[in-house]
Coordinates of N, CA and C in Angstrom, one line a residue:
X1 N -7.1 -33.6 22.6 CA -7.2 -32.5 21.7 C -6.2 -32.8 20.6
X2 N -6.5 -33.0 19.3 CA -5.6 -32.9 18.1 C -4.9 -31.8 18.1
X3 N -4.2 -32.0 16.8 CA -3.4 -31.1 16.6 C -4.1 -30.0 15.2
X4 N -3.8 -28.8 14.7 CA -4.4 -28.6 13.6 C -2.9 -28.3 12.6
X5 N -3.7 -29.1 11.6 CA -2.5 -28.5 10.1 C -3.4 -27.4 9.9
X6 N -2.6 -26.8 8.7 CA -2.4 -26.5 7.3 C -3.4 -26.6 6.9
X7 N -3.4 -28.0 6.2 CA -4.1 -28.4 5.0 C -5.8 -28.1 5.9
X8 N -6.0 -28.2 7.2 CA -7.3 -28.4 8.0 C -8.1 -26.9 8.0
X9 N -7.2 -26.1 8.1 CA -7.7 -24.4 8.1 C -8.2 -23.8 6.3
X10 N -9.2 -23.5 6.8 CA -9.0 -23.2 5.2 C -8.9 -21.6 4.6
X11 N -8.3 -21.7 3.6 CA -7.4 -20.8 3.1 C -8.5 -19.0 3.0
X12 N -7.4 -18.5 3.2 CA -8.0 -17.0 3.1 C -7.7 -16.4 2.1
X13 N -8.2 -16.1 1.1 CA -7.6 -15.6 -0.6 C -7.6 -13.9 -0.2
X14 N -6.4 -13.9 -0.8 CA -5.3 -12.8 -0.7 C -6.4 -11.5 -1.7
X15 N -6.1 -10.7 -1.1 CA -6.8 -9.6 -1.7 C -5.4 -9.2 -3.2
X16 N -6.8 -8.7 -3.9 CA -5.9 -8.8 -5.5 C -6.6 -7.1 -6.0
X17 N -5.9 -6.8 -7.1 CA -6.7 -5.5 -7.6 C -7.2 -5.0 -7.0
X18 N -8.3 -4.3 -7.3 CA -9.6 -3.3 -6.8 C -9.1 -3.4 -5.4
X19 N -9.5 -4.5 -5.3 CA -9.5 -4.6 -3.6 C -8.3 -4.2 -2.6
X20 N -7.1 -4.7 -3.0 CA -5.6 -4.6 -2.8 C -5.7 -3.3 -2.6
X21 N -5.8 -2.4 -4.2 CA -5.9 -1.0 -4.1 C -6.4 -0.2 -3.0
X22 N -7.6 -0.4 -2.8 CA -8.9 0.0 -1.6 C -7.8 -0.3 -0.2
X23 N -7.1 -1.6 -0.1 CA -6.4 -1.6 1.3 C -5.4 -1.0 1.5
X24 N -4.5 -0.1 0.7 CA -3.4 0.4 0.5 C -3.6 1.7 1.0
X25 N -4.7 2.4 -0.1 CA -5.4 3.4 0.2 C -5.7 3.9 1.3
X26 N -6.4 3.0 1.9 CA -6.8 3.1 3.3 C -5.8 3.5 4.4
X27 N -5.1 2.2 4.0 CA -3.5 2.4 5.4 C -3.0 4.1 4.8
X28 N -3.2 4.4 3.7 CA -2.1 5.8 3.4 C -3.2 6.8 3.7
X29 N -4.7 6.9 3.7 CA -5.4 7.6 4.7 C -5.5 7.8 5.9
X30 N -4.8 6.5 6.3 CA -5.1 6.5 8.1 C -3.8 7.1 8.4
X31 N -2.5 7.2 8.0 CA -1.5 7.9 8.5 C -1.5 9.0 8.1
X32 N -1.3 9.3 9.8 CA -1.1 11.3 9.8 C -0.7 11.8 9.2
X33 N 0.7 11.4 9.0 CA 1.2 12.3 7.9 C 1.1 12.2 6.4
X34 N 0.4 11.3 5.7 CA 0.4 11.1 4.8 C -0.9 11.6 3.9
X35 N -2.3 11.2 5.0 CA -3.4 11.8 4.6 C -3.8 12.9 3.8
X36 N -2.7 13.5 3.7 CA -3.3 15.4 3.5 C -2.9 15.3 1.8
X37 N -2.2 14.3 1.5 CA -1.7 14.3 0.1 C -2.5 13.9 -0.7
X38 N -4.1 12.9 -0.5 CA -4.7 12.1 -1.0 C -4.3 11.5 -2.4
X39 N -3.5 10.4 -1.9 CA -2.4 9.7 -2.7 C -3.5 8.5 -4.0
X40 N -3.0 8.9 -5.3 CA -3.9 7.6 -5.7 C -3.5 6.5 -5.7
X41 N -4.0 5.4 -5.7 CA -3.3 3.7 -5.9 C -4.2 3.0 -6.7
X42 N -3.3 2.2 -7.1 CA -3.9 1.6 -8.2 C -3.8 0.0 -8.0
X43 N -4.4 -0.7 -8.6 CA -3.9 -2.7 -8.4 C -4.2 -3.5 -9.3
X44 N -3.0 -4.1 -10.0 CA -3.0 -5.2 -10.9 C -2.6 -6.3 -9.7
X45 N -3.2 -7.6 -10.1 CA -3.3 -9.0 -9.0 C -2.5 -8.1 -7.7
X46 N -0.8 -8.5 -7.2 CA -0.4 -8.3 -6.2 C 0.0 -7.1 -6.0
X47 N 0.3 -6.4 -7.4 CA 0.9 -5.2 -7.2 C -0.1 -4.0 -7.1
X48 N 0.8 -2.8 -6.7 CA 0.1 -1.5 -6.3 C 1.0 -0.7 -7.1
X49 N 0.1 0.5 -7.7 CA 0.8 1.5 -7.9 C 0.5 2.7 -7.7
X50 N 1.2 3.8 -6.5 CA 1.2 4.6 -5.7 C 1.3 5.9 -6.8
X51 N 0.7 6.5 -6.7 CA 1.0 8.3 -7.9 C 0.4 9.3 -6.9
X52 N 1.1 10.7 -6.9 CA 0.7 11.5 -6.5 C 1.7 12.8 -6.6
X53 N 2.0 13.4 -5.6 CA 2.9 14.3 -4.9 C 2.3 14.8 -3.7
X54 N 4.1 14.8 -3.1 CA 4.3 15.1 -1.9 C 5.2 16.5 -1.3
X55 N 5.5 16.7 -0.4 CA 6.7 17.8 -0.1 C 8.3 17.7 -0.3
X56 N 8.0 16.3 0.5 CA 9.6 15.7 0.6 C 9.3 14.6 0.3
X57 N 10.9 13.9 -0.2 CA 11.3 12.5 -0.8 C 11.0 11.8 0.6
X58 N 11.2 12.3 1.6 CA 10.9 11.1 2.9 C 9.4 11.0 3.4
X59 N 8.4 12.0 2.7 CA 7.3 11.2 2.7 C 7.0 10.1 1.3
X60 N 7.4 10.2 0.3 CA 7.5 9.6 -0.7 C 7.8 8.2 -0.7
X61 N 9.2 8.0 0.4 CA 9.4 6.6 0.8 C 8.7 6.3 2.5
X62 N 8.2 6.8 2.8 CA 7.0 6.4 4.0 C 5.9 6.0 2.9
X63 N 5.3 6.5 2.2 CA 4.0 6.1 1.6 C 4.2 4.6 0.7
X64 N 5.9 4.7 0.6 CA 6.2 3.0 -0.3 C 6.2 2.2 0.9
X65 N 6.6 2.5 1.7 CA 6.7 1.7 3.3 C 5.5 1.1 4.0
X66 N 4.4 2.4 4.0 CA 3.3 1.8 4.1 C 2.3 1.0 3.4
X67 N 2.8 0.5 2.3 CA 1.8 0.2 1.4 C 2.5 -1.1 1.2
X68 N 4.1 -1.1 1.4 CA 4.4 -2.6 1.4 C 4.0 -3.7 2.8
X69 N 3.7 -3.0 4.0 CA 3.3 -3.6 5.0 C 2.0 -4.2 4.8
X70 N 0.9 -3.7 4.2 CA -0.2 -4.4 3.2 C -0.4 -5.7 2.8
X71 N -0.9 -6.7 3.7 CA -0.9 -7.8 3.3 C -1.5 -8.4 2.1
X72 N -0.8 -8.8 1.2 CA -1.0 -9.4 -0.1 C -0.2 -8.4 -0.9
X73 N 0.2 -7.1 -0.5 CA 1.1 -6.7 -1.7 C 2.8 -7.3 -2.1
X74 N 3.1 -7.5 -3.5 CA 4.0 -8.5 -3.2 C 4.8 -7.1 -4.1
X75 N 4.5 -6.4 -4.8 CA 5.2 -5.3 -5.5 C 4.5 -3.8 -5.1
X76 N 5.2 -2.4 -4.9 CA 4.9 -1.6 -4.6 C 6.1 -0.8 -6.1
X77 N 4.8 -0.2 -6.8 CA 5.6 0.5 -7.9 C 4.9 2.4 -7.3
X78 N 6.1 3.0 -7.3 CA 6.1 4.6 -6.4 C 6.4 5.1 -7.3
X79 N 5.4 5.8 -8.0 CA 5.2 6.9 -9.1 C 4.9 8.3 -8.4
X80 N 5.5 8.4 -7.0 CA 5.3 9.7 -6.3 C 5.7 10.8 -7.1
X81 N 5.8 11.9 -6.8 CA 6.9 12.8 -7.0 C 6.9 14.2 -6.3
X82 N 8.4 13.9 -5.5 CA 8.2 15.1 -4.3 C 8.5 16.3 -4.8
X83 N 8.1 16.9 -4.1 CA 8.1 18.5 -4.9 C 9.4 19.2 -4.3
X84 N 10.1 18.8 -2.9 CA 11.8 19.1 -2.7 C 12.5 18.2 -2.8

């Protein structure tokens, strides 16, 4: 049995814009607590940008948290703004 590189697997292109956006969105729908705020996002190539309002500043940095877990996001710009 060989071994496999790198170079042998072929590459999976990173989700960019539109799409990026759509996956961000998603993760901040699927969490409980965040759902209820229906947060918008936005995507240029790697980055996201998160707008909305929330209650509290600590959901504000959960919704930056989850959207940096996001594979392909390499910037998360949080245009939140909590209302306490």
């Amino acid at each position: 049995m060989g071994t496999v590189n790198a170079a042998d697997t072929p590459a999976i292109p990173a989700l960019s814009g539109d799409a990026l956006a759509a996956a961000v969105k998603g993760s901040l729908d699927n969490d409980l607590v965040l759902q209820k705020y229906n947060l918008k996002v936005k995507g240029k190539e790697a980055d996201v940008t998160i707008e909305g309002s929330v209650d509290e500043g600590e959901q504000m940095a959960r919704a930056g948290n989850v959207a940096e877990q996001v594979k392909g996001v390499r910037y998360v710009f949080n245009n939140i703004v909590p209302k306490n």
